[in-house]
Short mmCIF file of C-alpha atoms in Angstrom, two decimals:
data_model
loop_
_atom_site.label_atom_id
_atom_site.label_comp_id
_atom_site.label_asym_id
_atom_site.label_seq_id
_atom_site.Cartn_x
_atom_site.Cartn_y
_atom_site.Cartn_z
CA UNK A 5 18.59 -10.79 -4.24
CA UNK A 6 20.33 -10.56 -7.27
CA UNK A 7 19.15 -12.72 -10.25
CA UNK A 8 21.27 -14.56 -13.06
CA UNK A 9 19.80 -14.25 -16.38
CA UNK A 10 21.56 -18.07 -17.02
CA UNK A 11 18.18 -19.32 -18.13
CA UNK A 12 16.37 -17.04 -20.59
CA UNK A 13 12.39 -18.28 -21.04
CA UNK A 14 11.54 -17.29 -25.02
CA UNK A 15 8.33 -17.97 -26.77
CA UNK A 16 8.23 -19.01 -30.36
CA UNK A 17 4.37 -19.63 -31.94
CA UNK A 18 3.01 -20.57 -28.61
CA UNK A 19 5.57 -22.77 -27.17
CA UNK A 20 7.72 -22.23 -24.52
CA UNK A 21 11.41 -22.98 -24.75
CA UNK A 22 14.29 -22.71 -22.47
CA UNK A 23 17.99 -21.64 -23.11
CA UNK A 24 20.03 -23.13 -21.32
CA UNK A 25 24.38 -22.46 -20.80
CA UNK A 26 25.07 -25.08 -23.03
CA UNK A 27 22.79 -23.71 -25.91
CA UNK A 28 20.48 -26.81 -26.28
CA UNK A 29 16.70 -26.05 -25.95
CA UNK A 30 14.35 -28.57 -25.20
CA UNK A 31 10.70 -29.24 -26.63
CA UNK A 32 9.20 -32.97 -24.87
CA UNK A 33 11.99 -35.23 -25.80
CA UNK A 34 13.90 -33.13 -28.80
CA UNK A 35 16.73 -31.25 -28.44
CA UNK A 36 18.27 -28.75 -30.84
CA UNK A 37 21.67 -27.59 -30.33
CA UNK A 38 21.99 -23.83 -30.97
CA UNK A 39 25.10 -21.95 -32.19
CA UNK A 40 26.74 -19.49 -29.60
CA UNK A 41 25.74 -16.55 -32.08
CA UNK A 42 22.43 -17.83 -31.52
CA UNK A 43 22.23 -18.10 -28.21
CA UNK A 44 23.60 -14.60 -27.32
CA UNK A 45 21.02 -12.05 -28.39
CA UNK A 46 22.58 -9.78 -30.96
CA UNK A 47 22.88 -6.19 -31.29
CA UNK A 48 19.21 -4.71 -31.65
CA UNK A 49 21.08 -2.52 -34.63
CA UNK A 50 21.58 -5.54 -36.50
CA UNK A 51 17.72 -6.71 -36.40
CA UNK A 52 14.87 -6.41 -38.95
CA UNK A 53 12.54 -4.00 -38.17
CA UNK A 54 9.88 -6.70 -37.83
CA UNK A 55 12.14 -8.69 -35.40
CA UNK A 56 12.76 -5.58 -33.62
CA UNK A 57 8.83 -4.28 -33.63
CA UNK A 58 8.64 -8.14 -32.18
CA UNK A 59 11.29 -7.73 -29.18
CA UNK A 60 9.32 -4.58 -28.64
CA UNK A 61 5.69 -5.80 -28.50
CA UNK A 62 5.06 -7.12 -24.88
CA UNK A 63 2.01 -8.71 -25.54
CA UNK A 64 3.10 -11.20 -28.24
CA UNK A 65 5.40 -12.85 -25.40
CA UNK A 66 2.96 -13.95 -22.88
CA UNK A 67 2.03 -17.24 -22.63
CA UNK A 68 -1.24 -17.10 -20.79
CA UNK A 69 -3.32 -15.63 -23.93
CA UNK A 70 -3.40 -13.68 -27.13
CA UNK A 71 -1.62 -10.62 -28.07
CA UNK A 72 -5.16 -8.89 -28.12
CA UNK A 73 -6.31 -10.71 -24.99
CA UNK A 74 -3.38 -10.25 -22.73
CA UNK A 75 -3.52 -6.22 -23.16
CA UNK A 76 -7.65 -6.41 -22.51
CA UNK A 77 -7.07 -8.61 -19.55
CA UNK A 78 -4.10 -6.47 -18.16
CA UNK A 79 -6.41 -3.01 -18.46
CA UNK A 80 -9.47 -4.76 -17.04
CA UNK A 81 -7.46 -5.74 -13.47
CA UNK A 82 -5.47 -2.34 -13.04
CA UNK A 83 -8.86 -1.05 -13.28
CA UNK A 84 -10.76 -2.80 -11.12
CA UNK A 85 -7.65 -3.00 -8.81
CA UNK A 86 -8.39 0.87 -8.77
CA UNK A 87 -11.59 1.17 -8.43
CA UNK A 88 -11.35 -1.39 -5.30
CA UNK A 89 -8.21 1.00 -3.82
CA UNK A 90 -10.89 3.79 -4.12
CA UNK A 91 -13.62 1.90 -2.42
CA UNK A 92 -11.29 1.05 0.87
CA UNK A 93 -8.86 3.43 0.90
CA UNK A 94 -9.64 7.50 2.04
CA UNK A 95 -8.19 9.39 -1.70
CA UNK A 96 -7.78 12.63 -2.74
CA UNK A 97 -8.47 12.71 -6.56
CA UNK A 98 -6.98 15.14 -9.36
CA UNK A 99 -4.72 16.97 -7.24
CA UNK A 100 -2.92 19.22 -9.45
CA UNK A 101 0.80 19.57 -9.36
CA UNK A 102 0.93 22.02 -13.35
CA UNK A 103 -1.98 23.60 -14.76
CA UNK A 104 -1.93 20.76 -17.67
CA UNK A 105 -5.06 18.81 -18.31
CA UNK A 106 -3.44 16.13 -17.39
CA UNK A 107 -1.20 17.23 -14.95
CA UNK A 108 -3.18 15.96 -11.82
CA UNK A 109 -2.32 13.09 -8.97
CA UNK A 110 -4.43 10.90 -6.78
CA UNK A 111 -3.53 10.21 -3.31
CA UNK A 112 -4.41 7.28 -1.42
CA UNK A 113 -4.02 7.77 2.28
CA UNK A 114 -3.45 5.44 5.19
CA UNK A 115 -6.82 5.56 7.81
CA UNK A 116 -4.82 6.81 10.53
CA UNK A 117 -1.84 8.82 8.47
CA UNK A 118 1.10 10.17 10.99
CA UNK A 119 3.39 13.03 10.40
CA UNK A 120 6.19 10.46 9.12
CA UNK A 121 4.77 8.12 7.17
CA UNK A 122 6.52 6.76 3.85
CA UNK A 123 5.40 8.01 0.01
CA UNK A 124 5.06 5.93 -2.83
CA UNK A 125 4.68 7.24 -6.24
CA UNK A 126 3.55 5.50 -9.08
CA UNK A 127 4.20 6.32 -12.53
CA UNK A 128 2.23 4.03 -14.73
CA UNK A 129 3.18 2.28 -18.00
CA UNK A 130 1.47 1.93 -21.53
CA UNK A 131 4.22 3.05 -24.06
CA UNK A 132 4.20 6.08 -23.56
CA UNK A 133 0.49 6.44 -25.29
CA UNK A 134 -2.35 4.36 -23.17
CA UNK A 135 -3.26 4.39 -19.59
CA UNK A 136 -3.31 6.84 -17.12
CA UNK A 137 -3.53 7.72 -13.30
CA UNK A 138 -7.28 6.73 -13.41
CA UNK A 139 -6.16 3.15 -13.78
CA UNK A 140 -3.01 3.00 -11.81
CA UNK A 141 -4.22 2.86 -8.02
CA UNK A 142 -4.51 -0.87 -8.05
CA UNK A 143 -1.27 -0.89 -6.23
CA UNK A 144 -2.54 0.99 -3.22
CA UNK A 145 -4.52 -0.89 -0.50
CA UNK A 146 -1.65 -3.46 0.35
CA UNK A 147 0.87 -0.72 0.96
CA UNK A 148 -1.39 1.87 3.04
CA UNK A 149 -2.84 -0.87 5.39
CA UNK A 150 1.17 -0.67 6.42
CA UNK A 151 0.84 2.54 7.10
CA UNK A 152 2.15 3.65 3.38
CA UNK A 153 0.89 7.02 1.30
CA UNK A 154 0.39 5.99 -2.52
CA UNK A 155 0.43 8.78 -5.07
CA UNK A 156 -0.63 8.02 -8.71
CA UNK A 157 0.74 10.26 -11.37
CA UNK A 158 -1.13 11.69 -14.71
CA UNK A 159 0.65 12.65 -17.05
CA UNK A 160 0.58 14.02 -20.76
CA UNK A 161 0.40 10.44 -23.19
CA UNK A 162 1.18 10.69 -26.91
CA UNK A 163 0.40 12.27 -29.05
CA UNK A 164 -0.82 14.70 -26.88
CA UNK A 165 2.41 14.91 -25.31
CA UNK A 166 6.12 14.21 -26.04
CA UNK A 167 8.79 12.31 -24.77
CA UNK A 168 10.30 15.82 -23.37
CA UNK A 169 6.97 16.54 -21.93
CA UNK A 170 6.22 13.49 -20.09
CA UNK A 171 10.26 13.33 -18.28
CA UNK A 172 9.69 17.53 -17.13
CA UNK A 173 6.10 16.68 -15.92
CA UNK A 174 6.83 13.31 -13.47
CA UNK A 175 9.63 15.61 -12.52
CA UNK A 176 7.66 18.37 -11.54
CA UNK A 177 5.11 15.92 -10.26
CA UNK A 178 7.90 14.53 -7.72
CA UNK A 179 8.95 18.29 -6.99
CA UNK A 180 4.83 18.96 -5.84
CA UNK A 181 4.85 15.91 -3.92
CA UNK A 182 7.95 16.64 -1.78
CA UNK A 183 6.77 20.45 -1.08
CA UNK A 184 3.52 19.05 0.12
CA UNK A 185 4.22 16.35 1.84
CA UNK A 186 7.90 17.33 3.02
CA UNK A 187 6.90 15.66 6.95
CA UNK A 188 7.01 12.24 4.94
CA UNK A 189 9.68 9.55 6.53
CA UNK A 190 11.20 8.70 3.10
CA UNK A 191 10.17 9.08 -1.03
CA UNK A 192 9.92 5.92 -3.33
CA UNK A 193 9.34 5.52 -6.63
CA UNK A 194 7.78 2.63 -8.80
CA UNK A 195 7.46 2.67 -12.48
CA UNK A 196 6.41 -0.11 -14.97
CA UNK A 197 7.32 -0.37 -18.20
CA UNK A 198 7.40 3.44 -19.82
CA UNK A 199 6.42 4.40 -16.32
CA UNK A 200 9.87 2.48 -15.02
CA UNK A 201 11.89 4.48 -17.59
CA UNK A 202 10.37 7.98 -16.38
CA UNK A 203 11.07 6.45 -13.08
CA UNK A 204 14.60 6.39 -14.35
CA UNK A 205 14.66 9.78 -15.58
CA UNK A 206 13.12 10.87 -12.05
CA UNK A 207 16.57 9.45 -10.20
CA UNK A 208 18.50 11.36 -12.90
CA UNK A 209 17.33 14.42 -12.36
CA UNK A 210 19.34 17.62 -11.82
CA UNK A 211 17.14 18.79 -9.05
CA UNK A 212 18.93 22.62 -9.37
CA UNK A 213 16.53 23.53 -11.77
CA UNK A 214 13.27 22.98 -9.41
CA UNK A 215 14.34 24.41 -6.24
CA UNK A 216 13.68 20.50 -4.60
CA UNK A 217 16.30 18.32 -3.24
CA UNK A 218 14.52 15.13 -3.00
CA UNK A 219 16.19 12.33 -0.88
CA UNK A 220 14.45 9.13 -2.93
CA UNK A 221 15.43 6.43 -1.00
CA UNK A 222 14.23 3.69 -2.81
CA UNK A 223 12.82 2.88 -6.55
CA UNK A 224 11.31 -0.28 -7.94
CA UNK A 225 12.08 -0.49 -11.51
CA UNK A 226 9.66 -2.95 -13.52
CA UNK A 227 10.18 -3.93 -16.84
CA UNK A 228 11.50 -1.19 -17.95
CA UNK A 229 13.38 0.37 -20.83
CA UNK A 230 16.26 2.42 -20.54
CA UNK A 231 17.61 2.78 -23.78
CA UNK A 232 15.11 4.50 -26.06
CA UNK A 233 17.06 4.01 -29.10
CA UNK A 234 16.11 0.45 -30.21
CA UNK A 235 12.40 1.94 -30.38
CA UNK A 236 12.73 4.67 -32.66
CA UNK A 237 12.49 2.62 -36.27
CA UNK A 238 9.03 0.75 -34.64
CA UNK A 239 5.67 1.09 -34.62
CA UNK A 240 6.19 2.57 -30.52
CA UNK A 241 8.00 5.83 -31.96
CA UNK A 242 4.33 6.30 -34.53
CA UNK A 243 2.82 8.73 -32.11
CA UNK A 244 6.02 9.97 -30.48
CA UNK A 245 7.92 11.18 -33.18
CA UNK A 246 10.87 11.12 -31.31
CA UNK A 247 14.53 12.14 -33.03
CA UNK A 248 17.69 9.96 -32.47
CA UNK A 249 18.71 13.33 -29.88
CA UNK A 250 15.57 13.38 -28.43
CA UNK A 251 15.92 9.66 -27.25
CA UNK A 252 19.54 10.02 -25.84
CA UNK A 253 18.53 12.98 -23.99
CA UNK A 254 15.45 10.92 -22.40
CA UNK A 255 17.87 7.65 -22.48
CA UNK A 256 18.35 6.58 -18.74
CA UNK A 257 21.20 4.72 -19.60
CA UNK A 258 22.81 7.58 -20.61
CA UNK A 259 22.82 9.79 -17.61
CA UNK A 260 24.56 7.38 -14.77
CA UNK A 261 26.75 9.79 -13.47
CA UNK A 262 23.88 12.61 -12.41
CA UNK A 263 21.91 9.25 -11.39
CA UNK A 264 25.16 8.80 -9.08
CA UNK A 265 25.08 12.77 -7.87
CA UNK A 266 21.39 12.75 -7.57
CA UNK A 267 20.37 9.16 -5.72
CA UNK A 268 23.68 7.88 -4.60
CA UNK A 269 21.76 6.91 -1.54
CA UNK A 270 18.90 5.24 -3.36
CA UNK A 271 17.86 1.52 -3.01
CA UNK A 272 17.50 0.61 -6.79
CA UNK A 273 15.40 -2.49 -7.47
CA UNK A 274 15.43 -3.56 -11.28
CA UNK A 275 12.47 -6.31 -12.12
CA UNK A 276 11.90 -8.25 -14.81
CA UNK A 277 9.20 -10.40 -15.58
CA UNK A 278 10.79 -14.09 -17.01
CA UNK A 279 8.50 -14.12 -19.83
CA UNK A 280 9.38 -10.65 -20.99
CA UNK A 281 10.67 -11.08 -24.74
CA UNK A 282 14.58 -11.21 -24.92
CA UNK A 283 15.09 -7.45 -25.78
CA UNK A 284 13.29 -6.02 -22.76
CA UNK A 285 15.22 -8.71 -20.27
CA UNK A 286 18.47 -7.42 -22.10
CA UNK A 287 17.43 -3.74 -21.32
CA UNK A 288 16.83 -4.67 -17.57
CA UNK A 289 19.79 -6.91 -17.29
CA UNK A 290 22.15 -4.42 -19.05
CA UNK A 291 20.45 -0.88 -16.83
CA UNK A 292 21.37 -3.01 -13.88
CA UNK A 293 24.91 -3.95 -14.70
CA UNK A 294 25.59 -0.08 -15.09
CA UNK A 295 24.32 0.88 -12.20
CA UNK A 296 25.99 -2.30 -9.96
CA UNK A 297 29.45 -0.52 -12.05
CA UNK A 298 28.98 2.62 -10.82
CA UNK A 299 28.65 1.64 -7.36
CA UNK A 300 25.11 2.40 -6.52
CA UNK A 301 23.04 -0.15 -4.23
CA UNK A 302 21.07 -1.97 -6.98
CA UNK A 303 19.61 -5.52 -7.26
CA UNK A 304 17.80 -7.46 -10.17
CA UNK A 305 15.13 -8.99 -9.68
CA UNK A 306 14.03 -11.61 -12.47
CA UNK A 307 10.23 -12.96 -11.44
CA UNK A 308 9.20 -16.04 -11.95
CA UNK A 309 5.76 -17.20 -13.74
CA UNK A 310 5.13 -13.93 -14.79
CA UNK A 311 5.12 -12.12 -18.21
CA UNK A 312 5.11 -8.14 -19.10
CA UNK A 313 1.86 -7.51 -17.52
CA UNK A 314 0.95 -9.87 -14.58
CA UNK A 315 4.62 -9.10 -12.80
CA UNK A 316 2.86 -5.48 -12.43
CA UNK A 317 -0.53 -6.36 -11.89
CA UNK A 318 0.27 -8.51 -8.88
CA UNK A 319 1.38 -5.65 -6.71
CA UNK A 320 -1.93 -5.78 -5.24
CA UNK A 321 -1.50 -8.83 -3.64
CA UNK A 322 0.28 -8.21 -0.01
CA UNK A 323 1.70 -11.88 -0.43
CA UNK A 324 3.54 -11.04 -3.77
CA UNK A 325 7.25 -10.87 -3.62
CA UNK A 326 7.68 -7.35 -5.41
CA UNK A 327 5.23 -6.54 -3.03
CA UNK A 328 6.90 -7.74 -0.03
CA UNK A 329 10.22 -6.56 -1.41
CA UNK A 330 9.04 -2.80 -1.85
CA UNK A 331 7.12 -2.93 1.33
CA UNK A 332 10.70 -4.29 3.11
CA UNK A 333 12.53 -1.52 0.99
CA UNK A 334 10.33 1.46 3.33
CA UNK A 335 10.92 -1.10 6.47
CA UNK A 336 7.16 -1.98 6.50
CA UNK A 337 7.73 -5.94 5.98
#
């Protein structure tokens, strides 16, 4: 289904407003009338670096809680999510795909697994710096009672790792996966956040240079970024250190036409949550325009009553309409 982005839900010192076409916004009975300038969100290269460092921190957009509490909250449930996958699912923990300390998968494995059985890899979020396959197998038990394989990547965070590092490892990591486990009926991918962007990269890849031909059929894209430029002047880029060159080359949105050679025949879904801030549903909204213009099957998906972290998180509910859309995407609705 694809989504407008008509109606843009920002947050300003706890409230919530709504834009609407005809650039009023409405708080109980006052309305303000907003210039078009304002409405449209300008070019990131014209903001502050505080307004920018704003668009860019996640947490200070959700309306449920804190800054501070949100991110708490958000670790707490992918890891208990996990540990609950682990509990009812059969796993096979720190697999190794590179000799890297953190080069390692877990597997989470249907009871009765046949010889054609969708894959799902997961590449989890946290800037680039946080998190980690030990907390990223929350998504698991609602997609292997279908009959689904679940593989949870580790991978090198910052500043142990760079942004270089991280794209050629979930590369590799994909590469592993489809030489052992090349009976599977079809490869997915799903990223959030930084993990949707190395998703990105993934579907980009030149696959000449790792003796794999991977036929990803599908990838669910969650609140993502795809432009890595906007970051690089912000507190994100601290313990990256990335170069303007570094972040084009690791840019998603600038590598559409081996995306088109590489997984024409991928189903691309690109999800944002509605209470993402402005610059991350711009990212989504703009990756997905690209894609729709260079003729690839891609829909956007903007979910309701969620923010940054709970449009993730709620991938372990069966009932959940990501859920139900990736689980449709392998044929498994």
């Amino acid at each position: 289904m694809h989504t407008a982005f008509s109606f843009t839900t920002l947050s300003a010192r706890g409230t919530r407003f709504r834009m609407f076409p005809n650039g009023c916004r409405t708080r109980g009975q006052s309305v303000e009338v907003w210039t078009a300038d304002e409405v449209i969100m300008s070019d990131w290269t014209k903001m502050s670096k505080d307004e920018l460092e704003r668009q860019y921190s996640p947490s200070r957009w959700s309306l449920r809680m804190s800054a501070d509490d949100v991110i708490r909250a958000h670790v707490a449930a992918l890891k208990s999510g996990t540990e609950k996958a682990r509990a009812v699912t059969q796993t096979l923990i720190d697999v190794p795909y590179g000799d890297g300390d953190r080069e390692k998968l877990d597997v989470y494995l249907p009871s009765s697994p046949s010889p054609d059985l969708p894959l799902v890899i997961y590449l989890h979020g946290g800037y680039w710096q946080f998190l980690s396959k030990d907390e990223s197998g929350f998504l698991a038990p609602p997609l292997v009672q279908k009959g689904v394989v679940v593989v949870a990547v580790g991978y090198s965070t910052a500043p142990t790792g760079n942004m270089d590092l991280m794209v050629s490892q979930v590369r590799r990591s994909v590469a592993c996966v489809i030489q052992q486990y090349s009976h599977i009926s079809g490869l997915y991918l799903c990223g959030h956040s930084a993990g949707a962007h190395l998703a990105a990269m993934v579907l980009s890849t030149d696959w000449s240079e790792y003796d794999v031909s991977p036929q990803i059929k599908g990838a669910l894209l969650v609140s993502g970024v795809y432009d890595l430029q906007p970051i690089l002047s912000t507190y994100v880029n601290e313990p990256l250190k990335m170069t303007g060159e570094v972040a084009l080359r690791n840019s998603p949105s600038h590598f559409l036409s081996q995306l088109k050679v590489s997984s024409t025949s991928c189903d691309i879904i690109v999800a944002v949550a509605q209470n993402d801030s402005p610059e991350f549903r711009k990212q989504s909204e703009e990756y997905f325009k690209a894609l729709e213009s260079a003729g690839l099957a891609v829909s956007l998906e903007d979910v309701p009553d969620t923010d940054h972290f709970s449009v993730i998180e709620q991938l372990a509910d069966e009932h959940y309409s990501l859920t139900q859309l990736l689980l449709k995407m392998m044929g498994k609705s």
